[in-house]
Coordinates of C-alpha atoms in Angstrom, one line a residue:
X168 CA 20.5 -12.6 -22.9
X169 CA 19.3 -9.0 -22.6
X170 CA 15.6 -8.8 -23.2
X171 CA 13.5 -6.2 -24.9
X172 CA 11.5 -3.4 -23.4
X173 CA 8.2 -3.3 -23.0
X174 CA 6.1 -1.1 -25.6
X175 CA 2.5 -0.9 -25.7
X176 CA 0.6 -1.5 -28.1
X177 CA 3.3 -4.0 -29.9
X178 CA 3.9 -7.5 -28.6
X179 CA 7.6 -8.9 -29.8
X180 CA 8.0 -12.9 -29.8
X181 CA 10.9 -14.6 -31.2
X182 CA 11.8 -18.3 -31.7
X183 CA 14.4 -19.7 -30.0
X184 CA 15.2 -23.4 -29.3
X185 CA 13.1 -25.0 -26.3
X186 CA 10.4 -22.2 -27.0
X187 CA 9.0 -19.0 -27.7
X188 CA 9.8 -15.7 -26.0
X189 CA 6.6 -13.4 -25.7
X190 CA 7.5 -9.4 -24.7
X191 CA 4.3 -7.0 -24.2
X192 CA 0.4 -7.4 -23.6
X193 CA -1.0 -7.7 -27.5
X194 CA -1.2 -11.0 -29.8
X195 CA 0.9 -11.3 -32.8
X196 CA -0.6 -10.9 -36.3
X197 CA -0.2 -13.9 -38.7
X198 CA 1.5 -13.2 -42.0
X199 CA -0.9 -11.8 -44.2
X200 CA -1.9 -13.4 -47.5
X201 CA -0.1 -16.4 -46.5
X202 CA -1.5 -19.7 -47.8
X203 CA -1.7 -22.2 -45.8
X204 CA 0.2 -23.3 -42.5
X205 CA 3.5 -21.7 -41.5
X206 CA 6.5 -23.5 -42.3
X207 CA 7.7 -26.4 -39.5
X208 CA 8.3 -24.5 -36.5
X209 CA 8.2 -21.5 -37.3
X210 CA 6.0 -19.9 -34.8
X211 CA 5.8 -16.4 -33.0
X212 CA 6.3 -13.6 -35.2
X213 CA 7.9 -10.1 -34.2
X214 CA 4.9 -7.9 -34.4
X215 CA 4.5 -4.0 -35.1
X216 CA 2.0 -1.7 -36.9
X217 CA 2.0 1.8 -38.3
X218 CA 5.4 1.7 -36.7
X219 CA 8.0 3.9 -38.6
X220 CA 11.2 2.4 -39.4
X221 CA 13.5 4.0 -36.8
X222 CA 11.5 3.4 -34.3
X223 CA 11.6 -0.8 -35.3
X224 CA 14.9 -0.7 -35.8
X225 CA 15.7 1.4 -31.9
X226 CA 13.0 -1.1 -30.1
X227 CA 14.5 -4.1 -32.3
X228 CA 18.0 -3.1 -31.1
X229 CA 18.5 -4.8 -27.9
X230 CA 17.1 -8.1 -29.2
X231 CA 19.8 -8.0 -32.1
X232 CA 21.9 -9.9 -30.0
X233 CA 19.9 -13.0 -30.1
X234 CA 21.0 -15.2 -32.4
X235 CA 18.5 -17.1 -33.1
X236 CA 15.3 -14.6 -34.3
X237 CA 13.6 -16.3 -37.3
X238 CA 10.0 -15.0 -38.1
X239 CA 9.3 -11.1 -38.1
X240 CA 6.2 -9.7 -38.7
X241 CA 6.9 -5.5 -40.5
X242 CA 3.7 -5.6 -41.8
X243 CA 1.7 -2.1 -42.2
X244 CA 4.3 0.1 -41.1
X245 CA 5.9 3.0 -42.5
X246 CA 9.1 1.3 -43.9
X247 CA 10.0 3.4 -46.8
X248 CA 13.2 1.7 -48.6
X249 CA 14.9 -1.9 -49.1
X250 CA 17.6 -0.4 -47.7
X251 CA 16.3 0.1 -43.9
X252 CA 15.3 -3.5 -44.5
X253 CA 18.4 -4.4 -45.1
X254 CA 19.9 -2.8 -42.3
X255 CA 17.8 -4.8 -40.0
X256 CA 18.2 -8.3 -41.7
X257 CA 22.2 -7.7 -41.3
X258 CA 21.3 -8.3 -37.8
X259 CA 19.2 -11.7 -37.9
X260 CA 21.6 -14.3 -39.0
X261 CA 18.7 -16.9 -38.9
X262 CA 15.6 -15.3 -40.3
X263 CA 13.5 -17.4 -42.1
X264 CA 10.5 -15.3 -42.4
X265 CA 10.1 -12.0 -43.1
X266 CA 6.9 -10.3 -44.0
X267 CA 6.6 -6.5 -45.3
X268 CA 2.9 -6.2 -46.9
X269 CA 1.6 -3.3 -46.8
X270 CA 4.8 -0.8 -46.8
X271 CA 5.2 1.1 -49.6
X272 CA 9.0 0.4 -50.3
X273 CA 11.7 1.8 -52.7
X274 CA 13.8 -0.6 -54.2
X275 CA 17.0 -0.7 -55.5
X276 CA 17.0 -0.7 -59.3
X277 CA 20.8 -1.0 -60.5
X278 CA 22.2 -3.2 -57.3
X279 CA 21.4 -6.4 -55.5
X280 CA 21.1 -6.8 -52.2
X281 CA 24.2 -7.8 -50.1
X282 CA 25.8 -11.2 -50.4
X283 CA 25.2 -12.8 -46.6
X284 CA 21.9 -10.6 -45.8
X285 CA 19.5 -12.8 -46.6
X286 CA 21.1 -16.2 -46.4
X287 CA 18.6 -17.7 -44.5
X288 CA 15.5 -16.2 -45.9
X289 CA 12.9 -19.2 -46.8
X290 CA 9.3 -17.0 -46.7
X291 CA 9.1 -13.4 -48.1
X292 CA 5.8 -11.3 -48.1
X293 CA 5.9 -8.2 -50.1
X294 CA 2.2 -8.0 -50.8
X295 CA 1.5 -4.5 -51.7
X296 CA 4.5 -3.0 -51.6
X297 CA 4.7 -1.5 -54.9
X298 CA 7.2 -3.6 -56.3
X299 CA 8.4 -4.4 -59.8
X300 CA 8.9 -7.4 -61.4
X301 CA 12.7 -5.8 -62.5
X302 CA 13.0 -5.2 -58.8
X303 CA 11.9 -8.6 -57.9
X304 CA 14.7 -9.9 -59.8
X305 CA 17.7 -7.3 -58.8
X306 CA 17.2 -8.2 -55.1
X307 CA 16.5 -12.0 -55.7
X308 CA 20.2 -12.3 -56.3
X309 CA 20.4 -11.8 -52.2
X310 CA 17.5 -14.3 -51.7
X311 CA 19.6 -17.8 -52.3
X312 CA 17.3 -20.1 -50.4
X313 CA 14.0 -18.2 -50.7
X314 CA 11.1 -21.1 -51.3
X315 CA 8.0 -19.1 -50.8
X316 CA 7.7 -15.4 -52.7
X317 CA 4.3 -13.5 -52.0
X318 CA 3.9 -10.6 -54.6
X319 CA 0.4 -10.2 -54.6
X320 CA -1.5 -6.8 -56.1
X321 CA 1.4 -5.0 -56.9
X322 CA 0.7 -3.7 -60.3
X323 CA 3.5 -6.2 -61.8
X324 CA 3.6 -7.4 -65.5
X325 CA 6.5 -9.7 -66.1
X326 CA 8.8 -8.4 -67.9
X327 CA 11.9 -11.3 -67.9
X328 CA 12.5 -14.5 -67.3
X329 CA 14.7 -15.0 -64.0
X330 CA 18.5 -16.2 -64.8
X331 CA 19.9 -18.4 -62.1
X332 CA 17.5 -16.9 -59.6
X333 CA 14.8 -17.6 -57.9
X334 CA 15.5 -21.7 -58.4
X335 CA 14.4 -22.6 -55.3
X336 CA 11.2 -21.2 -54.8
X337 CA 8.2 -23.6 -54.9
X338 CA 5.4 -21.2 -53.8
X339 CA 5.4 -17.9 -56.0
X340 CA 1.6 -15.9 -55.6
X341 CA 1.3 -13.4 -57.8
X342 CA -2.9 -12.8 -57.1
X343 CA -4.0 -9.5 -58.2
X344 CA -1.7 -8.3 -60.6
X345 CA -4.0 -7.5 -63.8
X346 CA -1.1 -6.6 -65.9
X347 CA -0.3 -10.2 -65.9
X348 CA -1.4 -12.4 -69.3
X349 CA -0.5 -15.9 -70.6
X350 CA 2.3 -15.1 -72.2
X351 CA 4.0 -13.7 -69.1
X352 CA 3.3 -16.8 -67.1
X353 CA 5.6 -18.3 -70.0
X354 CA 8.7 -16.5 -68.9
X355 CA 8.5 -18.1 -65.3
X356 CA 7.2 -21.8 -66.8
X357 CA 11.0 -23.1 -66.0
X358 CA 11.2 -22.2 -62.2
X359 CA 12.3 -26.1 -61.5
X360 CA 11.1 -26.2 -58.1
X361 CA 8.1 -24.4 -58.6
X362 CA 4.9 -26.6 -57.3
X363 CA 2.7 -24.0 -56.2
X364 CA 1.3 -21.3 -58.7
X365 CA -1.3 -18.6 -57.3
X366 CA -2.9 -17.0 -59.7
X367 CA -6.3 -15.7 -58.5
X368 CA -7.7 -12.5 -59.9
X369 CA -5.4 -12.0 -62.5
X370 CA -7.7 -11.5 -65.3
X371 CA -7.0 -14.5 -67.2
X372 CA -9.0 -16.0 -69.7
X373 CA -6.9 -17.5 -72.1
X374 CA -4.2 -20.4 -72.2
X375 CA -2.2 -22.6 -74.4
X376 CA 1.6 -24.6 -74.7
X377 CA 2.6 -24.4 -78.0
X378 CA 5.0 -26.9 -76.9
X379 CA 2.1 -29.8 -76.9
X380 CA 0.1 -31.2 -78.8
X381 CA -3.1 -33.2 -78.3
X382 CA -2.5 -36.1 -75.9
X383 CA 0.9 -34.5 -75.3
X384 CA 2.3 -33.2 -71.8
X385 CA 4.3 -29.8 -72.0
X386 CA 7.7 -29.1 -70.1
X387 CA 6.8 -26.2 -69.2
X388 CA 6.1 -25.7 -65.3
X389 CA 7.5 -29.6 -64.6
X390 CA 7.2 -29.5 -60.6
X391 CA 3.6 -27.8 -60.5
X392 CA 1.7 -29.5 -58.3
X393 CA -1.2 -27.2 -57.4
X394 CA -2.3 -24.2 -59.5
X395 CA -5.1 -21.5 -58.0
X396 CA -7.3 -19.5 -60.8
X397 CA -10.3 -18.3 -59.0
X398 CA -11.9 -15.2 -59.8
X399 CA -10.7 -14.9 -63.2
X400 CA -12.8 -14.8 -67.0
X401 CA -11.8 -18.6 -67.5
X402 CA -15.1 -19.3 -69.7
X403 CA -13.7 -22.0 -71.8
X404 CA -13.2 -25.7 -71.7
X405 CA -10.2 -24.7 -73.9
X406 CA -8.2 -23.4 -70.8
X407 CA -9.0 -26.9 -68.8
X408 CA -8.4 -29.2 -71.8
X409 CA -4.8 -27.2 -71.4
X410 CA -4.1 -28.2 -67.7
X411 CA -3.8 -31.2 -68.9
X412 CA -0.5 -31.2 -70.3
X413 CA 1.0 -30.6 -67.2
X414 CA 3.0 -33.3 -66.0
X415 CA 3.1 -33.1 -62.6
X416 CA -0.2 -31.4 -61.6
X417 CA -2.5 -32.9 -59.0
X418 CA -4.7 -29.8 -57.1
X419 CA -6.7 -27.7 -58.8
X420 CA -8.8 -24.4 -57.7
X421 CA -10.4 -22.8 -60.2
X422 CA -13.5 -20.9 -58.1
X423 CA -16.0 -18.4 -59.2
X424 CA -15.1 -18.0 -63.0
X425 CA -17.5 -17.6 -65.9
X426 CA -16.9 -21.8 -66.6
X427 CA -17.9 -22.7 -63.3
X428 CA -20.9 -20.0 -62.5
X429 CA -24.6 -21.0 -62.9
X430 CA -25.8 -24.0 -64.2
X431 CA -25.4 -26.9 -62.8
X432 CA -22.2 -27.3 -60.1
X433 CA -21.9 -31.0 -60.3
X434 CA -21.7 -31.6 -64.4
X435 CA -19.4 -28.9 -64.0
X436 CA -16.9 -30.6 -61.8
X437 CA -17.9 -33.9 -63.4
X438 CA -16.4 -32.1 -66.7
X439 CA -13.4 -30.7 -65.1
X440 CA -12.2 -34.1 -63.7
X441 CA -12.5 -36.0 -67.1
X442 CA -10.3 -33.2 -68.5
X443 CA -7.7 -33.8 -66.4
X444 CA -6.7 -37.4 -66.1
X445 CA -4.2 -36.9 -63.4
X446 CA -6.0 -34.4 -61.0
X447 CA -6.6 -35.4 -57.5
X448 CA -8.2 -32.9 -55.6
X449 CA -10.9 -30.0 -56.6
X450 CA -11.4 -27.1 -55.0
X451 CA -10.3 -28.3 -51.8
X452 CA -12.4 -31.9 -52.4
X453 CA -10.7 -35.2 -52.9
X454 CA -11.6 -36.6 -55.9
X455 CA -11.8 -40.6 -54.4
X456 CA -11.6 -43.4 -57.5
X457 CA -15.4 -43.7 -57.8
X458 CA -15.8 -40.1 -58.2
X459 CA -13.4 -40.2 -61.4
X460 CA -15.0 -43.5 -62.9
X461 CA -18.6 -41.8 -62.4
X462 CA -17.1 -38.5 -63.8
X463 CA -15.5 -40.1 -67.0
X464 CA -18.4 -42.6 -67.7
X465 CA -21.0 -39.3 -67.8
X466 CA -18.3 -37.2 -70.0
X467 CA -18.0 -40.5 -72.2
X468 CA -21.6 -40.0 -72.8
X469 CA -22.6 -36.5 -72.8
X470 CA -20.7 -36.0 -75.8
X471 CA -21.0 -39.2 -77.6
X472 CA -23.6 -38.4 -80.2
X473 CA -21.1 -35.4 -81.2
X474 CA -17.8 -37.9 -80.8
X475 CA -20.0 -40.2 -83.6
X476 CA -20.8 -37.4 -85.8
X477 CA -17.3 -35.9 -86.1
X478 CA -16.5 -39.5 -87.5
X479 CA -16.3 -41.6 -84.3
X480 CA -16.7 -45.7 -84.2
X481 CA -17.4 -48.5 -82.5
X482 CA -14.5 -50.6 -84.6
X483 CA -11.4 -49.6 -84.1
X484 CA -10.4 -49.6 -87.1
X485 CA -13.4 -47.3 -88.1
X486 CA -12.8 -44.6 -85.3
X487 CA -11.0 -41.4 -86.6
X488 CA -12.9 -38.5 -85.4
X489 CA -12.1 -35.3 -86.8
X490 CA -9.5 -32.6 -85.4
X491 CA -12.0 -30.2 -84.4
X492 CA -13.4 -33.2 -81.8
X493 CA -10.0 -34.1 -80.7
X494 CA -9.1 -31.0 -79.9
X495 CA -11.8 -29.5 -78.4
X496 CA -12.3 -33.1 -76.0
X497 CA -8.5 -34.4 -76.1
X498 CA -9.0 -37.4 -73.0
X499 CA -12.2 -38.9 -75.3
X500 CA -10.3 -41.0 -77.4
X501 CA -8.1 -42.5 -74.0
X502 CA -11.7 -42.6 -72.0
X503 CA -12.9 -44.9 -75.0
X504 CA -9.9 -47.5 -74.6
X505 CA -10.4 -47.3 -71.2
X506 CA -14.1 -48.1 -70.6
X507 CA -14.7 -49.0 -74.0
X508 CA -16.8 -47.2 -77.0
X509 CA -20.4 -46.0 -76.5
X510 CA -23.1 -48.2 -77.7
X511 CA -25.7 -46.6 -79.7
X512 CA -28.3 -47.4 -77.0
X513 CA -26.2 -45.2 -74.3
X514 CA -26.4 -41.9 -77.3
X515 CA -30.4 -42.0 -77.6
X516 CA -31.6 -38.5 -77.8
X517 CA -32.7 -37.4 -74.5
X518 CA -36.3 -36.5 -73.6
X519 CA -37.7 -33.6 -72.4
X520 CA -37.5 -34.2 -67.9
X521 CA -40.3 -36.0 -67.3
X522 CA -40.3 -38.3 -64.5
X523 CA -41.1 -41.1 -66.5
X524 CA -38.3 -40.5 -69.1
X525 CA -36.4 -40.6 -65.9
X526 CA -36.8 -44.1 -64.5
X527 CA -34.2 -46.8 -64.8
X528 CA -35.6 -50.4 -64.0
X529 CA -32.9 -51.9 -61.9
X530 CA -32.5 -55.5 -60.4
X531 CA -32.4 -55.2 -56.5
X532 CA -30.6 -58.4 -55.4
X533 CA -30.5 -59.4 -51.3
X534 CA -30.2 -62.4 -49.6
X535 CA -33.2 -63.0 -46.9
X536 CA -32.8 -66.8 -44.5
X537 CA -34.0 -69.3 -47.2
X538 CA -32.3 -68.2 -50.8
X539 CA -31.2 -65.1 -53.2
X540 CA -33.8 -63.0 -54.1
X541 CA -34.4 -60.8 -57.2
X542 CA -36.7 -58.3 -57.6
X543 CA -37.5 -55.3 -60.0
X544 CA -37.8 -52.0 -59.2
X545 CA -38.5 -48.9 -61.4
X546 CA -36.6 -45.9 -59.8
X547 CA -35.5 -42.2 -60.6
X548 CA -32.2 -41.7 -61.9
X549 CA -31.9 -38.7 -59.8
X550 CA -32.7 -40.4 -56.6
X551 CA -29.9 -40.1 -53.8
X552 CA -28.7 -43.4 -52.8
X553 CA -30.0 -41.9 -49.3
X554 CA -33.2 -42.4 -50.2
X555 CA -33.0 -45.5 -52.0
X556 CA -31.6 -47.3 -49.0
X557 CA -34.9 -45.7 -47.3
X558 CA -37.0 -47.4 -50.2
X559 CA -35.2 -50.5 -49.1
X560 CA -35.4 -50.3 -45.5
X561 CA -39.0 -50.3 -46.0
X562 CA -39.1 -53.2 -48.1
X563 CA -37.0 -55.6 -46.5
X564 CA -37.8 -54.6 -42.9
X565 CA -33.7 -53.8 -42.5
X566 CA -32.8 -50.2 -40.6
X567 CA -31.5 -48.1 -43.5
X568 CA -28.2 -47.6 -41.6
X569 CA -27.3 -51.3 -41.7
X570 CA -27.6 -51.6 -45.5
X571 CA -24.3 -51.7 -47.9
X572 CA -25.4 -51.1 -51.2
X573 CA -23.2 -52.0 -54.8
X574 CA -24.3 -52.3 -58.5
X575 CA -22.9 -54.5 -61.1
X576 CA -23.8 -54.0 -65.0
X577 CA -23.6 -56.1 -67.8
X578 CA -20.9 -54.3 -69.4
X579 CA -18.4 -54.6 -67.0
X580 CA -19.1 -58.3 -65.8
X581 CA -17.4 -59.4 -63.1
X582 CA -17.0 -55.9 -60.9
X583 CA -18.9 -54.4 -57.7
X584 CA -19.1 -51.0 -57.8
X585 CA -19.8 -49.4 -54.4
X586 CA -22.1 -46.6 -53.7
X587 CA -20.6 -45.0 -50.7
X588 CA -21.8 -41.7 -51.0
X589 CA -25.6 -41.3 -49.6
X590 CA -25.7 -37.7 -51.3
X591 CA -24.9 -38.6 -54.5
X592 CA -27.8 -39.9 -57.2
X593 CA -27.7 -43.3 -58.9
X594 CA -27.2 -41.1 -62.3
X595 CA -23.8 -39.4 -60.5
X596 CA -23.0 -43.5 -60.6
X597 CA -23.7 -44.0 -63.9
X598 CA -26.2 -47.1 -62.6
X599 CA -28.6 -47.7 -66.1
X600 CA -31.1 -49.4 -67.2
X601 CA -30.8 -53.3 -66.8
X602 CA -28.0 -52.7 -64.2
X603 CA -28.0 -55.2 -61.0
X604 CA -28.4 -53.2 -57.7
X605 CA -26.7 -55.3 -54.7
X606 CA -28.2 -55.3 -51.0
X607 CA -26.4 -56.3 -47.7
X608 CA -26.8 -55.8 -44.4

């Protein structure tokens, strides 16, 4: 196999089997604006910058001949047309990744690309490149296998929905493009492998399936798994209350918006994950079983004395709360069957913070050599379990680390819960007054 000439600055690496080729001194540049890890095996990127096209396509010449060149790195160069893109690709029968960012490309607006050129493409980058949404779909036709499309800040605004094309792509970022609005998002909603949806700095605010109603999950977008919607104007519990309809998500970043900015962070994501029965991971955090029971149990409750004035009950038969309450907290009515109806003792008005409007007297149960022992203990509902086992350690002469701590409450006889989580308070918990707090070591 003929290898490639050395040319400073540039350093040219291509896949092969039993491992990867490095030619010149400089370190290749990872694909930019890619999320996440590379696909399996794809490693070693051809690497150029500020190049302009003929001179990639006279240094890439020799190297043509190798048949097995799957990840190249164009990147900041001075391509100028799809065409001198295409004229390269004919070359590559096994490139899977192909990343042009930053070139400010013409693109063919009455003709697809060639049947065969791109017949292994699986990861395309055309971060701004200046495409069109209308260009996106004239050369997707040439794209058959193409799972991961990067289109971000580009200027696009939807303008169709793709025909036949585009069906297997399950990544699709479209970050940055202002021009794009709920509506829009419609016209790609039946991609059916799409499980990835990036949608950071869009501008959105606003969202609703019309398809749905309350309780109801939507066909649109039925293999999205994980949605991104930081930095947008999301200010409304109306937009979460809409994620979940969707059937298949589970991931959720939704990062410096209006909704989730000041306040307090941890009602916040308390709020989010009540909305959304099926979601299992936050911003990049696992949400773990207790987390959702403590989540839903505080939700159940913050807006119970507005879930009994819009006609809510205790008896079944009596409980019909009003439309504007259903719609504006759809999972209530579901969090009631499932953990059962407020009591009019959990809805008292609460007082002003004072710390003694604040203490929750708890049963502390432990075994010491001779019997069980109860004792009462009037403690902050804010106070970490962290320092509670510290309170304990000090009282029962046990090192704080050894101590496994549960509580059980009368209104769930029967269960342990665990309180794993040393940062978190006895309120995150939901542990109230009465409840039994259980000490082992």
């Amino acid at each position: 196999m003929k290898s490639c000439p050395q040319w400073k600055p540039w350093l040219v690496t291509f896949e092969r089997q039993g491992g990867t080729t490095p030619l010149g001194p400089s370190s290749p540049a990872p694909i930019s604006g890619r999320q996440g890890e590379t696909s399996s095996g794809l490693q070693g990127p051809l690497g150029f910058g500020l190049v302009p096209a003929a001179f990639v396509t006279s240094f890439l010449a020799p190297c043509f001949s190798a048949p097995d060149i799957r990840n190249i790195d164009l990147s900041k160069n001075l391509l100028s047309s799809w065409d001198e893109v295409i004229d390269m690709a004919n070359q590559l029968k096994h490139l899977e990744v192909l990343n042009l960012s930053e070139n400010k490309l013409r693109f063919p607006s009455e003709s697809p690309s060639p049947s065969g050129t791109f017949t292994t493409l699986k990861v395309l980058v055309l971060s701004r490149t200046g495409i069109t949404w209308a260009e996106v779909l004239w050369c997707a036709a040439g794209w058959p296998v193409l799972e991961e499309l990067y289109l971000e800040s580009n200027n696009i605004s939807i303008s169709e929905r793709p025909a036949d094309i585009l069906q297997m792509v399950t990544l699709l970022d479209l970050s940055s493009n202002q021009l794009i609005d709920e509506n829009q998002l419609f016209l790609i909603a039946y991609l059916p492998r799409l499980e990835q949806l990036i949608l950071s700095d869009i501008g959105i605010s606003s969202l609703h399936f019309p398809d749905a109603g309350i309780g109801c999950k939507t066909s649109m977008f039925p293999s999205l798994q994980y949605l991104v919607v930081n930095d947008n104007q999301i200010s409304q519990w109306s937009f979460i209350n809409e994620l979940d309809k969707l059937q298949s998500l589970r991931a959720l970043s939704c990062l410096r918006n209006p909704l989730t900015e000041g306040g307090r962070a941890e009602s916040t994501r308390q709020f989010i994950i009540a909305r959304i029965g099926q979601l299992e991971t936050l911003n990049k955090c696992k949400i773990l079983p207790e987390e959702r029971r403590g989540a839903e149990l505080d939700y159940r409750k913050a807006f119970g004395n507005e879930w009994k004035k819009a006609g809510g009950h205790q008896d079944p038969e009596l409980n019909r709360p009003n439309e504007d309450f259903l719609t504006a907290h759809p999972r209530y009515q579901l969090l009631c069957l499932k953990y059962g109806a407020p009591e009019d003792g959990e809805l008292k008005t609460q007082q002003p913070f004072l710390l003694k409007n604040q203490l929750i007297t708890l049963k502390i149960k432990y075994h010491n050599e001779l019997d069980d022992k109860v004792i009462e203990k009037q403690l902050p509902d804010s106070m970490t379990i962290q320092k509670v086992k510290g309170l304990l350690s000090r009282l029962l002469k046990v090192p704080a680390s050894d101590l496994l701590l549960a509580y059980e409450s009368p209104k769930m006889p029967g269960r342990e819960i665990e309180l794993e989580n040393d940062q978190q308070s006895l309120q995150f918990y939901s542990v109230e007054n009465g409840d039994s707090l259980l000490v082992r070591w």
